[in-house]
XYZ file of C-alpha atoms in Angstrom:
663
model
C -3.814 45.173 -39.152
C -5.563 46.993 -36.156
C -2.673 49.511 -35.245
C -3.463 51.632 -37.957
C -7.482 51.374 -37.177
C -7.036 52.124 -33.539
C -5.647 55.777 -34.231
C -9.125 56.752 -35.539
C -10.113 56.123 -31.970
C -8.412 58.930 -30.546
C -10.353 62.274 -29.065
C -10.579 64.793 -32.290
C -9.306 62.544 -34.898
C -10.189 63.162 -38.395
C -12.073 60.207 -40.184
C -10.021 59.884 -43.315
C -9.364 56.199 -44.566
C -6.602 55.829 -46.581
C -6.232 52.901 -49.168
C -4.256 50.821 -46.813
C -6.900 51.685 -43.940
C -9.533 50.736 -45.832
C -8.202 47.295 -46.792
C -7.388 46.476 -43.392
C -10.578 47.299 -42.165
C -12.551 45.372 -44.920
C -9.933 42.628 -43.967
C -10.787 42.509 -40.312
C -14.430 42.718 -41.519
C -14.282 39.530 -43.529
C -12.186 37.568 -40.596
C -14.691 38.326 -37.937
C -17.699 37.496 -40.341
C -15.703 34.161 -41.554
C -14.088 32.425 -38.711
C -11.829 29.890 -39.830
C -13.096 26.276 -40.613
C -11.250 22.881 -39.693
C -9.331 21.623 -43.002
C -11.198 18.331 -44.818
C -8.625 15.689 -44.533
C -6.640 14.230 -47.450
C -6.627 10.576 -46.585
C -3.662 10.115 -49.392
C -1.424 12.409 -47.768
C 0.194 11.383 -44.240
C -1.510 12.648 -40.614
C 0.417 14.533 -38.084
C -0.502 14.154 -34.599
C 0.603 16.663 -31.916
C 0.290 15.830 -28.208
C 1.296 17.268 -24.584
C 0.419 16.352 -21.380
C 0.046 18.912 -18.406
C 0.057 18.345 -14.880
C -3.767 17.815 -14.623
C -5.116 17.215 -18.145
C -3.969 15.922 -21.918
C -4.374 17.334 -25.262
C -3.916 16.931 -28.893
C -4.400 18.259 -32.184
C -4.595 16.512 -35.519
C -3.559 18.471 -38.775
C -1.853 17.890 -42.302
C 0.696 20.078 -44.099
C -0.797 21.757 -47.491
C 1.643 23.762 -49.185
C 3.977 24.312 -46.525
C 1.095 25.522 -43.763
C -0.411 23.281 -41.228
C -4.138 22.874 -41.623
C -5.953 21.609 -38.115
C -8.374 18.597 -38.812
C -9.570 18.331 -34.995
C -8.714 19.211 -31.236
C -9.024 16.922 -28.312
C -8.486 16.950 -24.561
C -9.480 15.744 -21.331
C -9.008 15.941 -17.877
C -6.674 13.294 -16.093
C -8.257 10.761 -13.575
C -6.864 10.302 -10.026
C -4.827 7.566 -10.709
C -3.277 9.224 -13.875
C -2.323 12.398 -11.747
C 0.251 9.978 -10.230
C 1.765 8.482 -13.239
C 5.398 9.480 -14.219
C 5.865 12.400 -16.689
C 7.134 9.922 -19.484
C 3.778 7.822 -18.971
C 1.462 10.783 -18.829
C 3.036 11.976 -22.417
C 2.302 8.604 -23.507
C -1.355 8.644 -22.109
C -1.684 11.976 -24.209
C -0.569 10.010 -27.376
C -3.120 7.026 -26.481
C -6.002 8.943 -25.881
C -5.549 11.401 -28.912
C -4.831 7.988 -31.446
C -8.457 6.675 -29.843
C -9.942 10.022 -30.604
C -8.748 10.049 -33.971
C -8.837 6.332 -34.964
C -10.584 6.839 -38.315
C -8.297 9.236 -39.423
C -4.645 7.520 -38.225
C -5.670 3.228 -39.351
C -4.835 4.141 -43.060
C -1.412 5.033 -42.943
C 1.133 5.526 -40.097
C 0.876 8.941 -38.155
C 3.703 11.075 -37.376
C 3.569 12.058 -33.839
C 5.328 15.142 -32.683
C 5.944 15.235 -29.153
C 8.352 17.461 -26.701
C 9.322 14.441 -24.897
C 12.316 13.015 -26.403
C 12.612 9.600 -24.603
C 9.466 8.530 -26.682
C 11.288 8.368 -29.998
C 12.863 4.988 -28.583
C 9.520 3.932 -27.073
C 9.697 0.414 -28.554
C 13.170 -0.510 -27.625
C 12.598 0.018 -23.835
C 11.667 -2.710 -21.750
C 8.083 -2.688 -20.672
C 7.688 -1.914 -16.751
C 4.004 -2.790 -16.012
C 0.950 -4.106 -17.565
C -0.369 -0.750 -18.477
C 2.366 -0.153 -20.454
C 2.059 -3.588 -22.264
C -1.466 -2.520 -23.037
C -0.626 0.701 -24.449
C 2.056 -1.123 -26.600
C -0.677 -3.259 -28.360
C -2.741 0.129 -29.081
C 0.341 1.704 -30.623
C 1.232 -1.213 -32.330
C -2.150 -1.233 -34.472
C -1.197 2.191 -35.783
C 2.558 1.808 -36.285
C 3.317 5.541 -35.360
C 6.441 7.154 -36.416
C 7.541 9.518 -33.605
C 9.141 12.831 -34.165
C 10.989 15.185 -31.404
C 9.527 18.737 -31.191
C 10.939 21.434 -29.052
C 8.308 22.529 -26.523
C 8.400 26.192 -27.511
C 6.727 24.973 -31.249
C 4.143 23.106 -29.591
C 1.744 25.598 -28.339
C -1.104 24.088 -29.476
C -1.096 20.722 -27.691
C 0.361 22.499 -24.726
C -2.561 25.100 -24.617
C -5.128 22.241 -24.867
C -3.565 20.238 -22.104
C -4.022 23.349 -19.633
C -7.496 24.637 -20.399
C -8.820 26.449 -17.285
C -11.947 24.600 -17.387
C -10.034 21.475 -16.760
C -7.671 22.923 -14.260
C -8.464 21.464 -10.443
C -9.417 24.062 -7.748
C -6.694 22.296 -5.437
C -3.636 23.957 -5.250
C -0.375 22.072 -4.621
C 3.354 23.140 -3.995
C 5.147 20.270 -5.463
C 6.322 22.010 -8.228
C 7.416 25.808 -6.963
C 9.582 26.590 -10.488
C 8.426 28.279 -13.485
C 9.721 28.656 -16.904
C 9.242 32.509 -17.431
C 7.593 35.726 -15.799
C 8.479 39.062 -15.606
C 9.409 41.606 -12.783
C 6.369 42.690 -11.715
C 5.720 39.169 -9.738
C 8.138 40.804 -6.819
C 6.293 43.711 -6.752
C 4.267 42.778 -3.463
C 5.461 43.887 -0.342
C 7.753 41.857 2.183
C 6.030 41.280 5.284
C 7.979 42.583 8.120
C 9.983 39.946 10.299
C 11.195 40.402 13.594
C 15.029 40.506 13.477
C 15.085 39.505 17.363
C 13.725 36.139 16.679
C 16.281 33.427 17.662
C 15.504 31.131 14.691
C 15.653 34.474 12.284
C 19.003 35.048 13.899
C 20.534 31.483 13.318
C 19.087 31.897 9.560
C 21.085 34.940 9.127
C 24.448 33.703 10.475
C 24.214 30.573 8.322
C 23.814 32.626 5.069
C 27.460 33.735 5.275
C 28.453 30.182 5.280
C 26.278 28.904 2.640
C 28.034 29.411 -0.844
C 24.723 28.851 -2.541
C 22.846 31.590 -0.814
C 25.675 34.022 -1.255
C 25.714 33.660 -4.883
C 22.015 33.932 -4.698
C 22.503 37.397 -3.221
C 25.253 38.385 -5.444
C 23.043 37.700 -8.287
C 20.203 39.976 -6.515
C 22.318 42.787 -6.290
C 23.660 42.647 -9.942
C 20.121 42.605 -11.065
C 19.349 45.784 -9.355
C 21.636 47.453 -11.611
C 20.505 48.037 -15.293
C 23.962 48.027 -16.480
C 24.642 44.724 -16.554
C 25.691 42.869 -20.135
C 22.690 40.580 -21.761
C 24.715 37.384 -21.047
C 25.045 38.090 -17.639
C 21.411 38.665 -17.307
C 21.163 35.302 -18.816
C 23.306 33.527 -16.567
C 21.273 34.746 -13.160
C 17.626 34.435 -14.948
C 17.295 31.284 -12.514
C 17.640 33.498 -9.795
C 14.702 35.736 -10.358
C 12.374 34.091 -8.482
C 14.426 35.297 -5.415
C 14.371 38.456 -3.279
C 15.884 40.316 -0.597
C 14.668 41.952 2.468
C 15.205 42.964 5.997
C 18.476 40.668 5.884
C 16.577 37.575 4.947
C 16.338 35.768 1.162
C 12.540 35.424 0.173
C 11.374 33.055 -2.584
C 8.289 33.611 -4.636
C 6.708 32.304 -7.516
C 3.898 33.823 -9.971
C 1.467 30.906 -9.489
C 0.719 32.345 -5.994
C 1.390 35.120 -3.798
C 3.228 33.560 -0.755
C 6.501 34.501 -0.027
C 8.549 32.077 2.092
C 12.218 32.279 3.594
C 15.100 30.785 1.990
C 16.532 28.265 4.916
C 20.296 27.776 4.323
C 21.830 24.356 3.887
C 22.587 23.643 7.417
C 20.982 20.302 8.558
C 20.595 20.903 12.284
C 18.485 24.284 11.439
C 16.358 22.764 8.854
C 15.818 19.864 11.297
C 15.179 22.766 13.916
C 12.370 24.021 11.587
C 10.736 20.636 11.009
C 10.503 19.483 14.638
C 8.951 22.374 15.275
C 6.142 21.871 12.612
C 6.169 18.029 13.420
C 7.135 17.098 17.155
C 5.407 19.654 19.137
C 1.833 19.624 20.876
C 0.622 21.453 18.147
C 2.134 20.007 15.407
C 0.246 16.357 15.742
C 3.030 14.218 14.163
C 1.539 14.559 10.754
C 2.835 12.747 7.497
C 5.480 13.607 5.402
C 3.397 15.123 2.629
C 1.284 17.040 5.162
C 4.138 18.328 7.018
C 5.693 19.725 3.602
C 2.253 21.513 2.717
C 2.386 23.012 6.416
C 5.981 24.452 5.940
C 5.950 25.234 2.346
C 3.343 28.070 3.370
C 6.357 30.103 4.909
C 9.815 28.081 4.258
C 11.828 26.929 1.245
C 14.837 25.077 0.510
C 16.111 22.906 -2.069
C 14.749 19.119 -2.206
C 12.558 20.092 0.860
C 9.963 16.879 0.588
C 13.238 14.576 0.771
C 14.536 15.894 3.780
C 11.184 15.876 5.689
C 10.530 12.265 4.323
C 14.058 11.367 6.253
C 13.285 13.306 9.184
C 9.840 11.927 9.829
C 11.289 8.055 8.905
C 13.502 8.791 12.175
C 11.031 9.530 14.336
C 10.720 7.432 17.618
C 7.070 8.524 18.452
C 5.702 7.976 15.008
C 7.375 4.680 14.874
C 5.725 3.512 18.321
C 2.383 5.330 17.377
C 1.351 5.042 14.044
C -0.357 1.669 12.235
C 1.323 0.105 9.655
C 0.238 1.452 6.181
C 2.180 -1.205 4.119
C 1.467 -4.644 2.959
C 1.386 -6.846 5.789
C 4.209 -8.956 6.041
C 4.507 -12.633 5.890
C 4.168 -14.886 2.852
C 2.336 -17.682 2.933
C 4.040 -20.981 4.412
C 1.747 -24.258 4.110
C 2.048 -27.050 6.361
C 3.539 -30.056 4.745
C 1.178 -32.760 3.398
C 0.782 -36.060 5.583
C 1.562 -38.843 3.935
C -0.909 -41.389 5.347
C -4.612 -40.767 6.658
C -4.955 -39.930 10.178
C -1.480 -39.244 10.573
C -2.025 -35.704 11.148
C -4.982 -34.174 12.695
C -6.051 -30.527 13.529
C -8.452 -29.503 16.496
C -9.807 -26.833 18.134
C -13.108 -25.334 20.000
C -16.025 -23.668 19.591
C -17.404 -22.209 22.693
C -19.775 -19.937 24.081
C -22.717 -21.703 22.678
C -26.195 -21.796 24.235
C -26.149 -24.351 26.606
C -28.683 -27.852 25.833
C -30.844 -29.963 27.763
C -27.973 -32.326 27.828
C -25.770 -29.806 29.527
C -22.884 -28.673 26.779
C -22.074 -25.325 25.509
C -19.238 -26.013 23.135
C -18.156 -28.481 20.460
C -14.746 -30.030 20.168
C -13.687 -30.363 16.234
C -11.234 -32.700 14.654
C -10.189 -32.801 11.290
C -8.005 -35.331 9.368
C -5.441 -32.758 7.285
C -5.153 -35.026 4.480
C -8.657 -36.649 3.628
C -10.383 -33.653 5.376
C -13.114 -36.220 7.491
C -13.903 -34.485 10.571
C -15.659 -35.313 13.928
C -17.724 -32.882 15.990
C -17.735 -33.853 19.781
C -19.937 -31.969 22.048
C -18.637 -31.060 25.532
C -18.133 -27.848 27.840
C -16.283 -24.913 27.980
C -14.781 -25.537 31.181
C -13.615 -29.415 30.435
C -9.920 -29.747 31.360
C -7.010 -31.275 29.739
C -7.859 -34.902 31.367
C -11.042 -34.357 29.949
C -10.096 -33.650 26.623
C -7.519 -36.709 26.694
C -11.014 -38.628 27.468
C -12.776 -37.311 24.763
C -9.777 -38.267 22.212
C -9.692 -41.674 23.483
C -13.769 -42.150 23.096
C -14.043 -40.725 19.814
C -10.492 -40.649 17.992
C -8.284 -43.265 19.312
C -11.037 -45.908 18.792
C -11.692 -45.263 15.328
C -8.014 -44.156 13.653
C -5.524 -44.682 16.132
C -2.745 -42.602 17.384
C -1.724 -39.687 14.965
C 1.980 -38.697 14.662
C 1.260 -35.031 14.792
C -1.466 -32.890 16.198
C -1.865 -29.223 14.876
C -3.982 -26.788 17.463
C -4.128 -23.316 18.671
C -2.284 -22.054 22.187
C -5.457 -23.344 24.133
C -4.931 -24.016 27.956
C -6.186 -27.461 27.436
C -3.230 -28.093 25.134
C -0.549 -25.953 26.798
C -1.100 -27.970 30.219
C 1.648 -30.260 31.232
C -0.782 -33.271 31.415
C -1.843 -32.874 27.728
C 2.055 -32.425 26.894
C 3.179 -35.458 29.037
C 0.588 -37.832 27.371
C 1.360 -37.230 23.838
C 5.109 -36.934 24.607
C 5.013 -40.656 26.333
C 3.497 -42.024 23.196
C 5.606 -40.436 20.593
C 2.875 -37.719 19.231
C 4.348 -34.343 18.339
C 2.209 -31.524 19.442
C 2.533 -28.436 16.919
C 0.772 -25.252 18.208
C 0.618 -22.107 16.288
C 1.812 -18.644 17.232
C -0.671 -16.830 19.311
C -3.401 -14.887 17.593
C -2.719 -16.464 14.521
C -5.835 -18.237 13.267
C -4.165 -18.609 9.762
C -1.597 -21.293 11.383
C -4.633 -23.715 11.276
C -6.944 -22.080 8.713
C -8.153 -25.970 7.839
C -10.065 -26.163 11.178
C -11.269 -22.444 11.452
C -12.920 -22.863 7.966
C -14.720 -25.953 9.572
C -15.923 -24.039 12.100
C -17.649 -21.662 9.812
C -19.272 -24.304 8.122
C -20.494 -26.002 11.192
C -21.800 -22.871 12.666
C -23.584 -22.130 9.365
C -24.927 -25.498 9.155
C -26.390 -25.119 12.829
C -27.881 -21.698 12.426
C -30.129 -23.317 9.655
C -31.806 -26.215 11.718
C -31.679 -25.081 15.396
C -34.873 -24.535 17.012
C -36.072 -20.787 18.356
C -34.449 -21.746 21.872
C -31.157 -22.390 20.161
C -30.940 -25.283 23.036
C -31.126 -28.260 20.764
C -27.756 -27.633 18.353
C -26.152 -30.615 19.902
C -29.122 -33.322 18.246
C -28.137 -32.029 14.934
C -23.999 -32.586 15.335
C -24.497 -36.352 13.962
C -26.277 -35.024 10.571
C -24.051 -31.960 10.331
C -21.332 -34.553 10.452
C -22.550 -36.685 8.208
C -23.285 -33.859 5.629
C -19.932 -32.579 6.089
C -18.278 -35.366 5.207
C -20.303 -36.459 2.326
C -19.677 -32.946 0.464
C -17.139 -32.799 -1.780
C -14.143 -30.871 -0.751
C -12.746 -27.741 -2.956
C -8.884 -28.947 -2.171
C -9.019 -32.867 -2.763
C -12.091 -32.660 -4.883
C -13.381 -35.986 -3.161
C -15.653 -36.359 -0.643
C -14.081 -36.943 3.073
C -15.452 -40.016 3.134
C -14.882 -41.280 -0.304
C -10.834 -39.768 0.688
C -10.818 -42.022 3.801
C -13.222 -45.150 3.578
C -12.913 -45.405 -0.095
C -16.835 -44.694 -0.717
C -19.556 -42.833 0.453
C -22.128 -44.239 2.925
C -25.513 -44.274 1.628
C -28.196 -41.880 2.550
C -32.030 -42.374 2.641
C -32.254 -40.920 -0.737
C -29.468 -43.074 -2.211
C -30.794 -46.280 -0.685
C -34.201 -45.858 -2.418
C -32.665 -45.737 -5.881
C -29.565 -48.098 -4.977
C -29.192 -51.121 -7.347
C -27.123 -53.788 -6.037
C -24.445 -55.500 -8.623
C -23.163 -59.187 -8.256
C -19.763 -58.631 -8.159
C -17.754 -61.454 -6.887
C -15.981 -61.037 -3.649
C -12.242 -61.517 -4.591
C -12.582 -58.959 -7.603
C -14.491 -56.021 -5.227
C -11.743 -56.657 -2.615
C -9.022 -55.994 -5.183
C -10.862 -53.255 -6.607
C -11.167 -51.639 -3.083
C -7.445 -51.826 -2.340
C -6.368 -50.198 -5.841
C -8.980 -47.578 -5.398
C -7.574 -46.727 -1.878
C -4.317 -46.342 -3.190
C -5.166 -44.126 -6.178
C -7.375 -42.096 -3.945
C -4.732 -41.585 -1.265
C -2.315 -40.313 -4.313
C -4.984 -38.076 -5.617
C -5.589 -36.373 -2.412
C -1.637 -35.628 -2.142
C -1.569 -34.060 -5.513
C -4.716 -32.413 -5.365
C -3.578 -30.524 -1.877
C -0.324 -29.940 -3.536
C -2.447 -27.944 -6.319
C -4.664 -26.238 -3.664
C -1.714 -24.925 -1.595
C 0.063 -23.632 -4.848
C -3.087 -21.456 -5.670
C -3.466 -20.288 -2.164
C -0.269 -19.052 -1.855
C -0.442 -17.208 -5.318
C -3.470 -15.454 -4.035
C -2.284 -14.949 -0.307
C 1.069 -13.396 -1.389
C -0.410 -11.010 -4.057
C -1.059 -8.853 -0.641
C 2.003 -9.738 1.370
C 5.556 -8.952 1.251
C 8.265 -11.079 2.938
C 10.116 -9.871 6.112
C 12.905 -11.941 7.681
C 14.781 -11.313 10.659
C 18.010 -12.973 11.957
C 19.224 -13.881 15.792
C 20.126 -10.630 17.853
C 18.053 -8.405 15.370
C 16.118 -5.769 17.076
C 12.208 -5.407 16.558
C 9.235 -3.591 17.438
C 6.175 -5.888 18.919
C 2.773 -4.851 17.783
C 0.182 -4.414 20.828
C -2.822 -5.100 18.798
C -3.287 -8.548 20.481
C -1.663 -8.343 23.854
C -3.850 -8.317 26.859
C -2.988 -4.846 29.247
C -2.871 -7.082 32.059
C -0.023 -9.356 31.024
C 1.946 -6.803 28.548
C 2.487 -3.952 31.522
C 0.489 -1.551 29.365
C -2.282 0.620 30.648
C -5.546 -0.647 31.500
C -6.895 0.909 28.362
C -5.023 0.067 24.953
C -7.138 2.638 23.005
C -4.350 5.603 23.502
C -1.561 3.226 24.071
C 1.279 2.753 21.833
C 0.722 0.891 18.470
C 4.357 -0.912 19.184
C 6.371 -1.654 22.203
C 9.960 -2.628 22.245
C 12.451 -2.990 21.163
C 12.934 -6.749 21.706
C 15.815 -8.819 20.648
C 15.433 -12.080 18.484
C 16.561 -14.924 20.644
C 15.379 -17.911 18.259
C 14.305 -18.005 14.694
C 11.470 -20.790 14.577
C 11.259 -20.459 10.719
C 10.688 -17.673 8.401
C 7.222 -16.498 9.898
C 7.937 -17.148 13.632
C 10.453 -15.557 16.347
C 11.014 -16.032 19.764
C 11.760 -12.719 21.409
C 13.684 -11.820 24.905
C 10.588 -11.001 26.497
C 10.830 -10.037 30.256
C 9.815 -12.458 32.834
C 7.434 -10.098 34.303
C 5.297 -10.216 31.230
C 2.928 -13.610 31.144
C 3.103 -14.060 27.240
C 4.487 -16.542 25.430
C 7.854 -15.258 23.448
C 7.012 -16.505 20.263
C 5.166 -14.066 17.447
C 4.625 -14.316 13.966
C 6.374 -11.832 11.622
C 3.039 -10.009 10.973
C 3.430 -8.650 14.969
C 6.836 -7.363 14.128
C 8.624 -4.665 12.384
C 12.649 -3.850 12.508
C 13.787 -1.602 14.552
C 15.847 1.393 13.639
C 18.543 2.909 15.758
C 17.378 6.990 15.919
C 20.172 9.144 14.272
C 18.673 12.169 15.708
C 17.887 13.476 19.300
C 14.309 12.839 20.457
C 12.126 12.652 23.474
C 12.525 9.319 25.461
C 9.539 7.133 25.577
C 7.864 6.643 29.080
C 8.949 3.472 30.917
C 5.525 1.712 31.459
C 5.963 -0.522 34.868
C 3.824 -3.769 35.568
C 1.471 -1.918 37.460
C 0.885 0.406 34.903
C 2.839 3.635 36.217
C 5.467 5.685 34.623
C 9.048 4.778 35.568
C 12.481 6.108 35.193
C 15.353 4.947 33.042
C 18.205 3.713 34.931
C 21.108 5.180 33.701
C 24.154 3.636 35.669
C 24.490 1.707 38.892
C 26.463 4.056 41.448
C 26.823 1.327 44.058
C 26.031 -1.288 46.050
C 25.508 -2.836 49.500
C 24.720 -6.201 51.262
C 21.839 -6.383 53.848
C 21.233 -9.660 55.351
C 23.233 -11.771 52.716
C 21.492 -9.900 50.056
C 22.935 -7.594 47.719
C 21.234 -4.399 47.176
């Protein structure tokens, strides 16, 4: 229409309008002055919804077909959220549909809309298995509209595609994840090829490897044929996928129109690719970055097929990364609760609260003892430097005289309980002492929780000098045993004694009932048996609830005997582990060590060297599997017991005997 009018803009052109030019001029004015308006919806006719999703946004158009012409009713588009950018392609396409249905809800509720999409797999959407809760929510939304899916080739989905690629919605950050394009012209390769020195050893290796790579040879052949203008049309289409490649200075280059960077194509040579990745990742200026950072650094200058996947495989096999990088996945070890006791005070747990302000009675610690079934507790003041004999005397004076000897005691690896005296005392009377794994407070979570409760109580009632906390221990013990426990749903006094002792407030309002003694005794025995059963059932339910919550953020990790593992240095004392004095720059993991014995699924005994003063049993959260390296890397330094760097003994060349000793 404008072509005929454009001729009048030429210099020295005579202004004379023919009938056809005058008609085009009037039509052009009419279109400029009367922009097209949206079509009013006809709710008797079906609605058509055309959607699409790009890498950063979704878009859709609602229209109706009137006399064979598509009449748009409304448009919509929005930018994806940060989490939505990580959705798979199918879910991003489905996100566009859900968004468009929500935007055009009033138009699509009357009749099932016809959804046209260029993603063919969505046609059988309702026959597919739900993969997660997000899809389940989207299925519920789609079920309300009962849509009919229709496949539309991508070339015909121009409007929705344009809405999903609005420039104002496009993020400013550029990524190199998708380096292929669907269409471009030859002007994309008009930039000059940067000069590369042919004397470089790496460049020479690349050029030699070109001759052995059949894929590279096919691309170079296609480039030569592309320079010839006499090739047939079929051959041009066959080599269209190679048009993003060019050849200069004896090297093959890869470039796309989305950015100006040109990358050297690396042939299919595993050692050569590992050399390039190692130079970027393992060197002092490489910093051992992660897979994505390494990929972004290499993608500026190098290119090969499935580049990110090969980088991930290389870094997964990096020994320094395994030793020095923290674990970023879910911590291993599912919840495995202790067995529920059968009777009261048959199994107890104990712990110490130390380093408290010293009181006038010359005590600075609290010994906490809790019955694992009824949750009844005792708080005994003591000193931090009490020895094993002193703890045994405290046990006899405060626990034995009230409840007898328990069959099982749960404690941490305190020096008082590890001592030979304490072990001998309980072994002689037939009591089993169960100790938790080192640095694993969760193993005795019941006592740890009681410690926090006691500290909170004392914090509210101690004086300004904080030297009278031992005076409040009796009231704290009575309050803790009178409060309903969240696990048993009973007060510890009621679960243990069958009743809650009166406090001054209850004593003032207590009305004594005249109940026969025989009847009262029978009811007491029945109540005690019912309370015992109720406690065990409530504890079992509480353990199941804790297991469900705890296991949500945990993964199972099981080792077998002779498996090799790394050991975390998070809780290791440098003096005992042979590490340098400061662990700030020390390795995160040491080893490998072999599993000698499997205590249970969460505790393993390792073959720790005799020079390290460490208990050999560790929780699975402090371990991670060792993987034999498949590529050559610089061996880690050997740290001796005095902190100096030693050498690895490769072989014994000989021996001799001096003073009846073999050297």
